[in-house]
Short mmCIF file of C-alpha atoms in Angstrom, two decimals:
data_model
loop_
_atom_site.label_atom_id
_atom_site.label_comp_id
_atom_site.label_asym_id
_atom_site.label_seq_id
_atom_site.Cartn_x
_atom_site.Cartn_y
_atom_site.Cartn_z
CA GLN A 1 -36.30 25.46 -41.61
CA VAL A 2 -38.12 28.76 -41.33
CA HIS A 3 -38.73 30.10 -37.84
CA LEU A 4 -40.16 33.34 -36.51
CA VAL A 5 -39.48 33.60 -32.79
CA GLN A 6 -41.13 36.38 -30.85
CA SER A 7 -40.23 38.02 -27.58
CA GLY A 8 -42.00 37.13 -24.39
CA ALA A 9 -45.20 38.29 -22.78
CA GLU A 10 -45.49 41.86 -21.52
CA VAL A 11 -47.62 43.62 -18.94
CA LYS A 12 -47.93 47.37 -19.37
CA LYS A 13 -49.83 50.21 -17.76
CA PRO A 14 -52.19 52.41 -19.76
CA GLY A 15 -50.32 55.14 -21.58
CA ALA A 16 -47.08 53.17 -21.79
CA SER A 17 -45.41 51.73 -24.89
CA VAL A 18 -44.52 48.15 -25.74
CA LYS A 19 -42.00 46.73 -28.17
CA VAL A 20 -42.41 43.20 -29.51
CA SER A 21 -39.57 41.54 -31.41
CA CYS A 22 -39.71 38.92 -34.12
CA LYS A 23 -36.46 37.13 -34.98
CA ALA A 24 -36.36 35.31 -38.30
CA SER A 25 -34.19 32.36 -39.24
CA GLY A 26 -33.97 29.69 -41.92
CA TYR A 27 -34.42 31.94 -44.93
CA THR A 28 -33.08 35.11 -46.57
CA PHE A 29 -34.47 37.74 -44.23
CA MET A 30 -34.49 40.62 -46.73
CA ASN A 31 -36.53 38.74 -49.34
CA TYR A 32 -39.88 38.57 -47.54
CA TYR A 33 -42.21 41.18 -46.09
CA ILE A 34 -43.26 40.82 -42.47
CA HIS A 35 -46.76 41.63 -41.29
CA TRP A 36 -48.03 42.23 -37.76
CA VAL A 37 -51.46 40.91 -36.81
CA ARG A 38 -53.12 41.03 -33.42
CA GLN A 39 -55.93 39.12 -31.78
CA ALA A 40 -57.79 40.38 -28.75
CA PRO A 41 -59.11 37.72 -26.35
CA GLY A 42 -61.92 35.77 -27.98
CA GLN A 43 -61.84 38.00 -31.06
CA GLY A 44 -60.75 37.74 -34.68
CA LEU A 45 -57.55 38.66 -36.46
CA GLU A 46 -56.71 42.33 -36.95
CA TRP A 47 -54.03 43.46 -39.39
CA MET A 48 -51.72 46.18 -38.10
CA GLY A 49 -49.18 46.77 -40.82
CA ILE A 50 -46.33 45.55 -42.99
CA ILE A 51 -42.61 46.17 -43.22
CA SER A 52 -40.14 45.41 -45.97
CA PRO A 53 -37.03 44.23 -44.13
CA ALA A 54 -34.80 45.12 -47.05
CA GLY A 55 -35.50 48.84 -47.23
CA GLY A 56 -37.46 49.39 -44.04
CA ASN A 57 -40.51 50.64 -45.95
CA THR A 58 -43.67 50.40 -43.90
CA TYR A 59 -47.42 50.66 -44.35
CA TYR A 60 -49.70 50.83 -41.36
CA ALA A 61 -53.41 50.24 -40.96
CA GLN A 62 -55.16 53.56 -40.58
CA LYS A 63 -56.38 52.58 -37.14
CA PHE A 64 -52.82 52.41 -35.81
CA GLN A 65 -51.18 55.27 -37.67
CA GLY A 66 -49.44 57.58 -35.26
CA ARG A 67 -49.21 54.88 -32.57
CA VAL A 68 -47.30 52.05 -34.24
CA THR A 69 -43.75 51.89 -35.50
CA MET A 70 -42.21 48.90 -37.25
CA THR A 71 -38.48 48.62 -37.77
CA SER A 72 -36.10 46.01 -39.10
CA ASP A 73 -32.49 45.15 -38.31
CA THR A 74 -30.88 43.17 -41.10
CA SER A 75 -27.80 42.44 -38.98
CA THR A 76 -29.88 40.38 -36.54
CA SER A 77 -32.75 39.39 -38.88
CA THR A 78 -35.17 40.95 -36.45
CA VAL A 79 -38.30 43.01 -36.93
CA ASP A 80 -39.68 45.09 -34.06
CA MET A 81 -43.16 46.45 -33.57
CA GLU A 82 -43.65 49.25 -31.07
CA LEU A 83 -47.12 50.37 -30.01
CA SER A 84 -47.48 53.50 -27.93
CA SER A 85 -50.18 55.15 -25.81
CA LEU A 86 -51.46 51.76 -24.76
CA ARG A 87 -55.02 51.33 -23.56
CA SER A 88 -56.91 48.35 -22.23
CA GLU A 89 -58.30 47.60 -25.69
CA ASP A 90 -54.74 46.87 -26.86
CA THR A 91 -54.65 43.75 -24.71
CA ALA A 92 -54.11 41.03 -27.29
CA VAL A 93 -51.81 38.41 -28.71
CA TYR A 94 -49.53 40.02 -31.27
CA TYR A 95 -48.22 37.91 -34.16
CA CYS A 96 -45.58 38.51 -36.77
CA ALA A 97 -46.12 36.69 -40.04
CA ARG A 98 -44.00 36.25 -43.14
CA GLU A 99 -45.64 37.06 -46.42
CA ASN A 100 -45.01 34.75 -49.35
CA LEU A 101 -46.89 35.72 -52.52
CA SER A 102 -49.82 37.48 -50.78
CA LYS A 103 -50.29 34.83 -48.11
CA SER A 104 -48.60 34.22 -44.81
CA ASP A 105 -46.82 30.89 -44.79
CA PHE A 106 -45.07 31.22 -41.42
CA TRP A 107 -46.19 32.86 -38.22
CA GLY A 108 -44.48 33.63 -34.96
CA GLN A 109 -45.73 31.94 -31.83
CA GLY A 110 -47.50 35.08 -30.65
CA THR A 111 -46.77 37.52 -27.82
CA LEU A 112 -49.40 38.32 -25.22
CA VAL A 113 -49.49 41.99 -24.31
CA THR A 114 -51.65 42.83 -21.31
CA VAL A 115 -52.54 46.44 -20.59
CA SER A 116 -53.75 46.91 -17.06
CA SER A 117 -53.48 49.48 -14.33
CA GLU B 1 -60.69 49.49 -47.67
CA ILE B 2 -62.11 46.17 -48.76
CA VAL B 3 -64.36 44.57 -46.16
CA LEU B 4 -64.65 40.78 -46.00
CA THR B 5 -67.84 39.31 -44.56
CA GLN B 6 -67.85 35.65 -43.57
CA SER B 7 -70.90 33.49 -43.09
CA PRO B 8 -72.16 31.81 -41.13
CA ALA B 9 -70.58 32.97 -37.89
CA THR B 10 -70.88 29.45 -36.49
CA LEU B 11 -71.36 26.14 -38.27
CA SER B 12 -72.46 23.17 -36.16
CA LEU B 13 -71.70 19.88 -37.87
CA SER B 14 -70.78 16.29 -37.10
CA PRO B 15 -67.56 14.51 -38.10
CA GLY B 16 -67.85 13.19 -41.64
CA GLU B 17 -70.20 15.95 -42.75
CA ARG B 18 -69.43 18.52 -45.43
CA ALA B 19 -68.68 22.11 -44.40
CA THR B 20 -69.24 25.07 -46.68
CA LEU B 21 -67.92 28.45 -45.54
CA SER B 22 -68.52 31.71 -47.37
CA CYS B 23 -66.46 34.90 -47.68
CA ARG B 24 -67.91 37.90 -49.48
CA ALA B 25 -65.87 41.00 -50.35
CA SER B 26 -67.19 44.55 -50.55
CA GLN B 27 -65.40 44.93 -53.89
CA THR B 28 -63.46 42.76 -56.29
CA VAL B 29 -60.35 41.29 -54.69
CA THR B 30 -58.76 39.70 -57.79
CA ASN B 31 -57.67 36.22 -56.71
CA TYR B 32 -55.51 37.17 -53.75
CA LEU B 33 -57.93 35.45 -51.40
CA VAL B 34 -56.51 33.27 -48.66
CA TRP B 35 -58.10 30.93 -46.13
CA TYR B 36 -56.56 30.22 -42.72
CA GLN B 37 -57.41 27.76 -40.00
CA GLN B 38 -56.85 28.64 -36.35
CA ARG B 39 -57.07 26.12 -33.56
CA PRO B 40 -57.34 27.27 -29.93
CA GLY B 41 -54.06 28.59 -28.58
CA GLN B 42 -52.31 28.35 -31.93
CA ALA B 43 -51.29 30.77 -34.65
CA PRO B 44 -53.27 30.66 -37.88
CA ARG B 45 -52.04 28.37 -40.63
CA VAL B 46 -52.65 28.85 -44.33
CA LEU B 47 -54.95 26.35 -46.03
CA ILE B 48 -55.79 27.89 -49.39
CA TYR B 49 -54.18 30.75 -51.32
CA ASP B 50 -55.02 32.47 -54.60
CA ALA B 51 -58.63 31.43 -53.91
CA SER B 52 -58.20 27.79 -54.89
CA SER B 53 -54.60 26.57 -54.44
CA ARG B 54 -53.93 24.28 -51.50
CA ALA B 55 -50.93 25.16 -49.39
CA THR B 56 -48.15 22.65 -48.82
CA GLY B 57 -49.22 19.74 -46.65
CA ILE B 58 -52.92 20.60 -46.61
CA PRO B 59 -55.19 17.56 -47.08
CA ALA B 60 -57.25 17.24 -50.25
CA ARG B 61 -60.52 17.45 -48.28
CA PHE B 62 -59.94 21.22 -48.16
CA SER B 63 -60.82 23.10 -51.32
CA GLY B 64 -61.39 26.72 -52.26
CA SER B 65 -63.36 28.29 -55.04
CA GLY B 66 -64.74 31.59 -56.22
CA SER B 67 -63.65 34.81 -57.83
CA GLY B 68 -64.46 38.49 -57.83
CA THR B 69 -66.35 39.08 -54.61
CA ASP B 70 -67.64 35.62 -53.62
CA PHE B 71 -65.44 32.86 -52.30
CA THR B 72 -66.05 29.50 -50.67
CA LEU B 73 -64.02 27.13 -48.52
CA THR B 74 -65.27 23.56 -48.57
CA ILE B 75 -64.22 20.77 -46.24
CA SER B 76 -65.53 17.64 -47.90
CA SER B 77 -65.66 15.39 -44.85
CA LEU B 78 -64.90 16.84 -41.43
CA GLU B 79 -62.19 15.20 -39.36
CA PRO B 80 -62.02 15.79 -35.57
CA GLU B 81 -59.02 18.11 -36.00
CA ASP B 82 -60.96 20.34 -38.43
CA PHE B 83 -63.17 21.82 -35.72
CA ALA B 84 -61.62 25.25 -35.47
CA VAL B 85 -62.05 28.84 -36.61
CA TYR B 86 -61.53 29.77 -40.25
CA TYR B 87 -60.63 33.19 -41.58
CA CYS B 88 -60.48 34.58 -45.08
CA GLN B 89 -57.96 37.28 -45.92
CA GLN B 90 -57.25 39.48 -48.91
CA ARG B 91 -54.37 41.65 -50.02
CA SER B 92 -54.88 44.95 -51.77
CA ASP B 93 -51.72 46.92 -52.49
CA TRP B 94 -49.83 46.62 -49.21
CA LEU B 95 -52.91 46.26 -47.05
CA TRP B 96 -54.39 43.04 -45.66
CA THR B 97 -57.89 42.61 -44.35
CA PHE B 98 -59.43 39.61 -42.61
CA GLY B 99 -62.96 38.38 -42.37
CA GLN B 100 -64.41 38.09 -38.88
CA GLY B 101 -64.13 34.30 -38.91
CA THR B 102 -66.39 31.24 -39.01
CA LYS B 103 -66.28 28.80 -36.13
CA VAL B 104 -66.83 25.18 -37.11
CA GLU B 105 -68.02 23.38 -33.98
CA ILE B 106 -69.02 19.84 -33.19
CA LYS B 107 -72.76 19.30 -33.27
#
C-alpha cells in the first residue's frame, strides 16, 4: 500500500528556513516523480516544483527559484523540501504528491508551516 | 506558463442536482488535464485524468470531457459528500499549474 508520510508542523520566524520531509513506502521509490504543492489558509493549490528521486533532477516554479531546494535520499526513500528566507506569506500547508502519468495519485497528509515573529 | 481559469468560483446546488464545472486554459494543454476534489482538512484526491478517464474507485457520476483549451467536469447527481472544492491541473514539460478552484456548496 502506497504511503507518503510527512514530517510534523513547524513554526518559524521570518527570515528562517524550514525543511519538510516526505517518506515514501509501498512502491519502488525511484520510479515516480515527487511534486511539492502548497496551500495558504483559505486559498488554492500552488505548485512549487518536482524532483526525480532516481537522479535527483529538479525543476522549480519560477516564483520559488533561489529559495527552494528539493533533495532525495534513496537509502531512506525520503524527499526533502527546504524553503529559505521565510516570510509571513509562506504560511501554508505543504504537500508532497507522487506523480503517476501526469496526475498525482497519492498525496502526503500535509505539513503546516507557520511563519510568525 | 499555461494559466488555467476555472468557472464559476462558487456553484450553489442541492443534492441530486447536476453540477457542471469549467476549466479553460490559456493555450492548448494536450489531454494532460486532471481534476481533483478537496474536502476541508484533507489532501486533494484525483477524480479524472487525461481529461476524461476516471481514477480508480471514483464513482460513475463523475465525468470529464473536453480537449484543447476547454474542459468540463460534470457530476451527474450530487451526493452530500460531493460538496467540496474542485481543481483542474495540467502538466506541461515538468511544470504543473492549477486552476484557482470551484467550490460546490449546498444551496
